[in-house]
């Protein structure tokens, strides 16, 4: 039953199509913002939340469409589908693995938003490496997701 793995490959590809991407992007940004705000509040870290923004008295971070996690979601779905097809997973195993990859991609984006909050609104907000850390964090989180899915 290799067909179930192909569902996630196709799903990952569809997320790059403009209308599908636009429909998923804003809810992903809002979820990442809300979840990151919740995590910050659990650890008693001051943060104000907007629809897609987090802020404190010093700075504001806006979760832009490029940081919505849509590319990570699409790539993890396609990667999980590829692994399921290559490994000849049963339909049930492929579905569980695909769902796990989607949850992992969304959760990793929340972790990235929390990290970005610290480098944008925290004590490092004036650092020269802040912009490099912002770009590198997406790559590092993506590599971690692929490494987890590969094991």
Short mmCIF file of N, CA and C in Angstrom, two decimals:
data_model
loop_
_atom_site.label_atom_id
_atom_site.label_comp_id
_atom_site.label_asym_id
_atom_site.label_seq_id
_atom_site.Cartn_x
_atom_site.Cartn_y
_atom_site.Cartn_z
N UNK A 1 0.83 -1.19 0.00
CA UNK A 1 0.00 0.00 0.00
C UNK A 1 0.87 1.25 0.00
N UNK A 2 1.54 1.51 -1.06
CA UNK A 2 2.39 2.68 -1.15
C UNK A 2 1.58 3.94 -1.45
N UNK A 3 0.33 3.82 -1.81
CA UNK A 3 -0.45 4.98 -2.22
C UNK A 3 -0.65 6.00 -1.10
N UNK A 4 -0.70 5.57 0.14
CA UNK A 4 -0.93 6.48 1.25
C UNK A 4 0.25 7.44 1.41
N UNK A 5 1.46 6.97 1.22
CA UNK A 5 2.63 7.85 1.28
C UNK A 5 2.58 8.91 0.21
N UNK A 6 2.06 8.54 -0.95
CA UNK A 6 1.95 9.51 -2.05
C UNK A 6 0.99 10.63 -1.70
N UNK A 7 0.01 10.38 -0.83
CA UNK A 7 -0.92 11.42 -0.41
C UNK A 7 -0.15 12.57 0.25
N UNK A 8 0.83 12.25 1.09
CA UNK A 8 1.59 13.30 1.76
C UNK A 8 2.56 13.99 0.82
N UNK A 9 3.09 13.26 -0.16
CA UNK A 9 3.93 13.89 -1.17
C UNK A 9 3.10 14.92 -1.94
N UNK A 10 1.90 14.54 -2.33
CA UNK A 10 1.02 15.45 -3.07
C UNK A 10 0.59 16.61 -2.17
N UNK A 11 0.25 16.32 -0.91
CA UNK A 11 -0.13 17.38 0.02
C UNK A 11 0.99 18.40 0.16
N UNK A 12 2.20 17.91 0.32
CA UNK A 12 3.35 18.82 0.43
C UNK A 12 3.52 19.67 -0.80
N UNK A 13 3.28 19.10 -1.97
CA UNK A 13 3.39 19.85 -3.21
C UNK A 13 2.27 20.88 -3.34
N UNK A 14 1.06 20.52 -2.91
CA UNK A 14 -0.07 21.44 -3.02
C UNK A 14 0.10 22.67 -2.15
N UNK A 15 0.83 22.53 -1.04
CA UNK A 15 1.02 23.68 -0.16
C UNK A 15 1.86 24.78 -0.79
N UNK A 16 2.51 24.48 -1.92
CA UNK A 16 3.25 25.51 -2.63
C UNK A 16 2.37 26.25 -3.64
N UNK A 17 1.18 25.74 -3.93
CA UNK A 17 0.26 26.39 -4.84
C UNK A 17 -0.31 27.63 -4.16
N UNK A 18 -0.36 28.74 -4.87
CA UNK A 18 -0.72 30.03 -4.29
C UNK A 18 -1.99 30.06 -3.48
N UNK A 19 -3.11 29.60 -4.01
CA UNK A 19 -4.38 29.72 -3.30
C UNK A 19 -4.42 28.83 -2.05
N UNK A 20 -3.85 27.65 -2.14
CA UNK A 20 -3.80 26.76 -0.98
C UNK A 20 -2.87 27.36 0.08
N UNK A 21 -1.73 27.85 -0.37
CA UNK A 21 -0.76 28.46 0.55
C UNK A 21 -1.38 29.65 1.28
N UNK A 22 -2.09 30.50 0.54
CA UNK A 22 -2.69 31.69 1.15
C UNK A 22 -3.76 31.31 2.18
N UNK A 23 -4.50 30.24 1.92
CA UNK A 23 -5.56 29.83 2.84
C UNK A 23 -4.99 29.24 4.13
N UNK A 24 -3.80 28.68 4.08
CA UNK A 24 -3.21 28.01 5.24
C UNK A 24 -2.26 28.94 6.01
N UNK A 25 -1.70 29.91 5.32
CA UNK A 25 -0.64 30.74 5.88
C UNK A 25 -1.08 31.57 7.10
N UNK A 26 -2.17 32.31 6.99
CA UNK A 26 -2.61 33.15 8.10
C UNK A 26 -2.97 32.33 9.34
N UNK A 27 -3.74 31.25 9.22
CA UNK A 27 -4.00 30.45 10.44
C UNK A 27 -2.73 29.89 11.08
N UNK A 28 -1.74 29.53 10.26
CA UNK A 28 -0.47 29.05 10.82
C UNK A 28 0.24 30.16 11.58
N UNK A 29 0.24 31.36 11.03
CA UNK A 29 0.87 32.50 11.70
C UNK A 29 0.17 32.82 13.01
N UNK A 30 -1.16 32.80 12.99
CA UNK A 30 -1.93 33.10 14.20
C UNK A 30 -1.73 32.02 15.27
N UNK A 31 -1.69 30.76 14.84
CA UNK A 31 -1.47 29.68 15.80
C UNK A 31 -0.08 29.78 16.41
N UNK A 32 0.94 30.02 15.58
CA UNK A 32 2.31 30.12 16.09
C UNK A 32 2.44 31.28 17.07
N UNK A 33 1.80 32.39 16.76
CA UNK A 33 1.84 33.55 17.66
C UNK A 33 1.15 33.23 18.99
N UNK A 34 -0.03 32.65 18.92
CA UNK A 34 -0.78 32.33 20.15
C UNK A 34 -0.06 31.29 20.99
N UNK A 35 0.46 30.25 20.36
CA UNK A 35 1.16 29.21 21.11
C UNK A 35 2.45 29.74 21.73
N UNK A 36 3.18 30.57 20.99
CA UNK A 36 4.41 31.16 21.52
C UNK A 36 4.08 32.07 22.70
N UNK A 37 3.01 32.86 22.58
CA UNK A 37 2.58 33.73 23.67
C UNK A 37 2.23 32.91 24.91
N UNK A 38 1.55 31.79 24.71
CA UNK A 38 1.19 30.91 25.82
C UNK A 38 2.44 30.35 26.50
N UNK A 39 3.40 29.92 25.72
CA UNK A 39 4.65 29.38 26.28
C UNK A 39 5.38 30.46 27.06
N UNK A 40 5.45 31.66 26.50
CA UNK A 40 6.12 32.76 27.21
C UNK A 40 5.42 33.07 28.53
N UNK A 41 4.09 33.05 28.52
CA UNK A 41 3.34 33.33 29.75
C UNK A 41 3.48 32.22 30.78
N UNK A 42 3.59 30.98 30.33
CA UNK A 42 3.81 29.87 31.26
C UNK A 42 5.10 30.09 32.05
N UNK A 43 6.13 30.62 31.37
CA UNK A 43 7.41 30.88 32.02
C UNK A 43 7.49 32.29 32.60
N UNK A 44 6.32 32.94 32.70
CA UNK A 44 6.20 34.26 33.31
C UNK A 44 7.08 35.31 32.62
N UNK A 45 7.13 35.27 31.30
CA UNK A 45 7.87 36.23 30.50
C UNK A 45 6.87 37.20 29.89
N UNK A 46 7.10 38.47 30.12
CA UNK A 46 6.16 39.50 29.67
C UNK A 46 6.10 39.57 28.15
N UNK A 47 4.89 39.46 27.62
CA UNK A 47 4.68 39.58 26.18
C UNK A 47 3.24 40.00 25.92
N UNK A 48 3.07 40.88 24.98
CA UNK A 48 1.75 41.29 24.51
C UNK A 48 1.53 40.59 23.18
N UNK A 49 0.29 40.14 22.95
CA UNK A 49 0.01 39.40 21.71
C UNK A 49 -1.01 40.15 20.87
N UNK A 50 -0.70 40.26 19.58
CA UNK A 50 -1.65 40.72 18.59
C UNK A 50 -2.05 39.52 17.75
N UNK A 51 -2.68 39.75 16.64
CA UNK A 51 -3.08 38.63 15.78
C UNK A 51 -1.87 37.83 15.31
N UNK A 52 -0.88 38.54 14.81
CA UNK A 52 0.36 37.88 14.35
C UNK A 52 1.59 38.63 14.87
N UNK A 53 1.47 39.26 16.03
CA UNK A 53 2.60 39.98 16.60
C UNK A 53 2.78 39.64 18.07
N UNK A 54 4.01 39.72 18.51
CA UNK A 54 4.37 39.62 19.92
C UNK A 54 5.21 40.85 20.24
N UNK A 55 5.01 41.42 21.41
CA UNK A 55 5.79 42.61 21.74
C UNK A 55 5.98 42.71 23.24
N UNK A 56 6.91 43.58 23.61
CA UNK A 56 7.09 43.98 25.00
C UNK A 56 7.39 45.48 24.98
N UNK A 57 7.86 46.03 26.08
CA UNK A 57 8.10 47.46 26.15
C UNK A 57 9.24 47.92 25.24
N UNK A 58 10.09 46.99 24.79
CA UNK A 58 11.27 47.37 24.03
C UNK A 58 11.12 47.22 22.52
N UNK A 59 10.38 46.22 22.08
CA UNK A 59 10.35 45.92 20.65
C UNK A 59 9.10 45.11 20.31
N UNK A 60 8.93 44.90 19.02
CA UNK A 60 7.79 44.12 18.53
C UNK A 60 8.31 43.15 17.48
N UNK A 61 7.76 41.95 17.47
CA UNK A 61 8.09 40.97 16.44
C UNK A 61 6.79 40.65 15.70
N UNK A 62 6.86 40.77 14.40
CA UNK A 62 5.71 40.46 13.56
C UNK A 62 6.00 39.16 12.82
N UNK A 63 5.09 38.21 12.91
CA UNK A 63 5.26 36.94 12.21
C UNK A 63 4.77 37.16 10.78
N UNK A 64 5.71 37.37 9.90
CA UNK A 64 5.41 37.67 8.50
C UNK A 64 5.03 36.39 7.77
N UNK A 65 4.42 36.52 6.59
CA UNK A 65 4.05 35.32 5.81
C UNK A 65 5.24 34.39 5.54
N UNK A 66 6.42 34.97 5.38
CA UNK A 66 7.60 34.14 5.11
C UNK A 66 7.97 33.28 6.31
N UNK A 67 7.54 33.69 7.50
CA UNK A 67 7.86 32.95 8.73
C UNK A 67 6.66 32.15 9.24
N UNK A 68 5.69 31.91 8.39
CA UNK A 68 4.48 31.21 8.83
C UNK A 68 4.72 29.73 9.09
N UNK A 69 5.77 29.18 8.49
CA UNK A 69 6.04 27.76 8.62
C UNK A 69 5.44 26.94 7.50
N UNK A 70 4.87 27.61 6.50
CA UNK A 70 4.22 26.89 5.41
C UNK A 70 5.22 26.07 4.60
N UNK A 71 6.40 26.60 4.38
CA UNK A 71 7.41 25.85 3.61
C UNK A 71 7.89 24.63 4.40
N UNK A 72 8.06 24.82 5.71
CA UNK A 72 8.47 23.69 6.56
C UNK A 72 7.38 22.63 6.58
N UNK A 73 6.14 23.06 6.64
CA UNK A 73 5.01 22.14 6.65
C UNK A 73 4.95 21.36 5.34
N UNK A 74 5.11 22.07 4.22
CA UNK A 74 5.07 21.42 2.91
C UNK A 74 6.22 20.44 2.73
N UNK A 75 7.41 20.87 3.10
CA UNK A 75 8.58 19.99 2.93
C UNK A 75 8.52 18.79 3.85
N UNK A 76 8.04 18.97 5.11
CA UNK A 76 7.95 17.80 5.98
C UNK A 76 6.89 16.83 5.52
N UNK A 77 5.78 17.33 4.99
CA UNK A 77 4.74 16.43 4.47
C UNK A 77 5.29 15.64 3.28
N UNK A 78 5.97 16.33 2.37
CA UNK A 78 6.53 15.64 1.20
C UNK A 78 7.63 14.67 1.62
N UNK A 79 8.47 15.07 2.58
CA UNK A 79 9.55 14.20 3.04
C UNK A 79 8.99 12.96 3.73
N UNK A 80 7.97 13.16 4.58
CA UNK A 80 7.35 12.02 5.26
C UNK A 80 6.70 11.08 4.25
N UNK A 81 6.04 11.65 3.23
CA UNK A 81 5.45 10.81 2.19
C UNK A 81 6.50 10.03 1.43
N UNK A 82 7.62 10.69 1.14
CA UNK A 82 8.71 10.00 0.46
C UNK A 82 9.28 8.86 1.28
N UNK A 83 9.45 9.09 2.57
CA UNK A 83 9.94 8.02 3.45
C UNK A 83 8.93 6.88 3.51
N UNK A 84 7.64 7.24 3.60
CA UNK A 84 6.61 6.21 3.68
C UNK A 84 6.58 5.36 2.41
N UNK A 85 6.74 6.00 1.25
CA UNK A 85 6.75 5.26 -0.01
C UNK A 85 8.01 4.41 -0.10
N UNK A 86 9.16 5.02 0.19
CA UNK A 86 10.43 4.31 0.08
C UNK A 86 10.50 3.12 1.04
N UNK A 87 9.96 3.30 2.24
CA UNK A 87 10.04 2.25 3.26
C UNK A 87 8.87 1.27 3.20
N UNK A 88 7.97 1.46 2.25
CA UNK A 88 6.79 0.59 2.09
C UNK A 88 5.98 0.49 3.38
N UNK A 89 5.71 1.64 3.99
CA UNK A 89 4.89 1.65 5.20
C UNK A 89 3.49 1.14 4.88
N UNK A 90 2.85 0.54 5.85
CA UNK A 90 1.44 0.19 5.70
C UNK A 90 0.64 1.48 5.66
N UNK A 91 -0.60 1.39 5.26
CA UNK A 91 -1.42 2.60 5.17
C UNK A 91 -1.53 3.28 6.54
N UNK A 92 -1.76 2.49 7.55
CA UNK A 92 -1.90 3.04 8.90
C UNK A 92 -0.60 3.71 9.35
N UNK A 93 0.52 3.05 9.13
CA UNK A 93 1.82 3.61 9.53
C UNK A 93 2.12 4.88 8.75
N UNK A 94 1.81 4.90 7.46
CA UNK A 94 2.05 6.08 6.63
C UNK A 94 1.20 7.25 7.10
N UNK A 95 -0.06 7.00 7.42
CA UNK A 95 -0.93 8.06 7.93
C UNK A 95 -0.43 8.62 9.26
N UNK A 96 -0.05 7.73 10.16
CA UNK A 96 0.46 8.17 11.46
C UNK A 96 1.76 8.96 11.30
N UNK A 97 2.64 8.49 10.44
CA UNK A 97 3.91 9.17 10.20
C UNK A 97 3.67 10.53 9.55
N UNK A 98 2.75 10.59 8.61
CA UNK A 98 2.43 11.85 7.95
C UNK A 98 1.84 12.86 8.92
N UNK A 99 0.92 12.43 9.75
CA UNK A 99 0.32 13.32 10.75
C UNK A 99 1.38 13.78 11.75
N UNK A 100 2.25 12.87 12.16
CA UNK A 100 3.34 13.23 13.06
C UNK A 100 4.24 14.29 12.43
N UNK A 101 4.51 14.16 11.13
CA UNK A 101 5.38 15.14 10.47
C UNK A 101 4.74 16.52 10.44
N UNK A 102 3.43 16.57 10.24
CA UNK A 102 2.73 17.86 10.23
C UNK A 102 2.74 18.50 11.61
N UNK A 103 2.47 17.70 12.64
CA UNK A 103 2.49 18.21 14.02
C UNK A 103 3.89 18.68 14.39
N UNK A 104 4.89 17.92 14.00
CA UNK A 104 6.28 18.29 14.28
C UNK A 104 6.65 19.60 13.59
N UNK A 105 6.23 19.78 12.36
CA UNK A 105 6.54 21.02 11.63
C UNK A 105 5.88 22.22 12.29
N UNK A 106 4.64 22.08 12.71
CA UNK A 106 3.94 23.19 13.36
C UNK A 106 4.56 23.51 14.72
N UNK A 107 4.86 22.47 15.49
CA UNK A 107 5.48 22.67 16.81
C UNK A 107 6.86 23.31 16.68
N UNK A 108 7.62 22.90 15.68
CA UNK A 108 8.95 23.48 15.51
C UNK A 108 8.86 24.96 15.13
N UNK A 109 7.82 25.33 14.40
CA UNK A 109 7.66 26.74 14.07
C UNK A 109 7.32 27.56 15.31
N UNK A 110 6.57 26.99 16.23
CA UNK A 110 6.27 27.69 17.49
C UNK A 110 7.56 27.90 18.27
N UNK A 111 8.42 26.88 18.31
CA UNK A 111 9.71 27.01 18.98
C UNK A 111 10.53 28.12 18.33
N UNK A 112 10.48 28.20 17.02
CA UNK A 112 11.22 29.25 16.31
C UNK A 112 10.67 30.62 16.67
N UNK A 113 9.37 30.78 16.76
CA UNK A 113 8.78 32.08 17.12
C UNK A 113 9.21 32.48 18.53
N UNK A 114 9.24 31.54 19.46
CA UNK A 114 9.71 31.85 20.82
C UNK A 114 11.17 32.32 20.77
N UNK A 115 11.99 31.60 20.01
CA UNK A 115 13.40 31.99 19.86
C UNK A 115 13.51 33.39 19.25
N UNK A 116 12.73 33.66 18.22
CA UNK A 116 12.77 34.98 17.58
C UNK A 116 12.30 36.07 18.53
N UNK A 117 11.35 35.75 19.39
CA UNK A 117 10.92 36.72 20.40
C UNK A 117 12.10 37.10 21.30
N UNK A 118 12.87 36.10 21.73
CA UNK A 118 14.00 36.39 22.61
C UNK A 118 15.06 37.22 21.92
N UNK A 119 15.36 36.93 20.67
CA UNK A 119 16.42 37.71 20.02
C UNK A 119 15.93 39.07 19.53
N UNK A 120 14.62 39.24 19.38
CA UNK A 120 14.09 40.53 18.93
C UNK A 120 13.69 41.41 20.11
N UNK A 121 13.10 40.84 21.13
CA UNK A 121 12.57 41.62 22.25
C UNK A 121 13.35 41.43 23.54
N UNK A 122 14.30 40.53 23.55
CA UNK A 122 15.05 40.24 24.77
C UNK A 122 16.30 41.09 24.90
N UNK A 123 17.19 40.69 25.77
CA UNK A 123 18.41 41.47 26.02
C UNK A 123 19.35 41.54 24.81
N UNK A 124 19.16 40.67 23.82
CA UNK A 124 20.04 40.66 22.65
C UNK A 124 19.49 41.51 21.52
N UNK A 125 18.45 42.30 21.77
CA UNK A 125 17.75 43.01 20.70
C UNK A 125 18.64 43.98 19.94
N UNK A 126 19.72 44.43 20.54
CA UNK A 126 20.61 45.38 19.87
C UNK A 126 21.83 44.70 19.24
N UNK A 127 21.91 43.39 19.33
CA UNK A 127 23.09 42.67 18.83
C UNK A 127 23.15 42.68 17.31
N UNK A 128 24.37 42.67 16.82
CA UNK A 128 24.58 42.65 15.37
C UNK A 128 24.21 41.29 14.79
N UNK A 129 24.29 40.23 15.59
CA UNK A 129 24.04 38.88 15.07
C UNK A 129 22.57 38.54 15.03
N UNK A 130 21.70 39.46 15.48
CA UNK A 130 20.25 39.19 15.55
C UNK A 130 19.67 38.82 14.18
N UNK A 131 20.06 39.54 13.13
CA UNK A 131 19.51 39.25 11.80
C UNK A 131 20.02 37.91 11.26
N UNK A 132 21.28 37.60 11.54
CA UNK A 132 21.82 36.30 11.12
C UNK A 132 21.15 35.17 11.87
N UNK A 133 20.89 35.38 13.15
CA UNK A 133 20.23 34.34 13.95
C UNK A 133 18.81 34.11 13.47
N UNK A 134 18.14 35.17 13.05
CA UNK A 134 16.77 35.05 12.53
C UNK A 134 16.76 34.14 11.30
N UNK A 135 17.65 34.40 10.37
CA UNK A 135 17.71 33.58 9.14
C UNK A 135 18.17 32.15 9.44
N UNK A 136 19.18 32.03 10.28
CA UNK A 136 19.73 30.71 10.56
C UNK A 136 18.77 29.84 11.37
N UNK A 137 17.90 30.45 12.17
CA UNK A 137 17.00 29.66 13.01
C UNK A 137 16.05 28.81 12.18
N UNK A 138 15.59 29.34 11.07
CA UNK A 138 14.71 28.56 10.20
C UNK A 138 15.40 27.35 9.62
N UNK A 139 16.64 27.53 9.21
CA UNK A 139 17.41 26.42 8.63
C UNK A 139 17.69 25.37 9.70
N UNK A 140 18.09 25.81 10.88
CA UNK A 140 18.41 24.87 11.96
C UNK A 140 17.18 24.07 12.36
N UNK A 141 16.04 24.77 12.52
CA UNK A 141 14.81 24.08 12.91
C UNK A 141 14.41 23.08 11.83
N UNK A 142 14.55 23.46 10.56
CA UNK A 142 14.19 22.54 9.47
C UNK A 142 15.09 21.31 9.49
N UNK A 143 16.37 21.48 9.72
CA UNK A 143 17.30 20.35 9.78
C UNK A 143 16.93 19.43 10.94
N UNK A 144 16.54 20.00 12.07
CA UNK A 144 16.13 19.19 13.23
C UNK A 144 14.89 18.38 12.89
N UNK A 145 13.91 19.00 12.22
CA UNK A 145 12.69 18.28 11.83
C UNK A 145 13.03 17.12 10.90
N UNK A 146 13.86 17.36 9.90
CA UNK A 146 14.24 16.30 8.95
C UNK A 146 15.03 15.21 9.68
N UNK A 147 15.89 15.59 10.61
CA UNK A 147 16.65 14.58 11.37
C UNK A 147 15.71 13.72 12.20
N UNK A 148 14.73 14.33 12.84
CA UNK A 148 13.77 13.55 13.64
C UNK A 148 12.97 12.61 12.76
N UNK A 149 12.53 13.10 11.60
CA UNK A 149 11.75 12.26 10.70
C UNK A 149 12.57 11.13 10.09
N UNK A 150 13.88 11.35 9.98
CA UNK A 150 14.76 10.35 9.36
C UNK A 150 15.10 9.20 10.29
N UNK A 151 14.92 9.39 11.60
CA UNK A 151 15.31 8.33 12.52
C UNK A 151 14.23 7.31 12.71
#
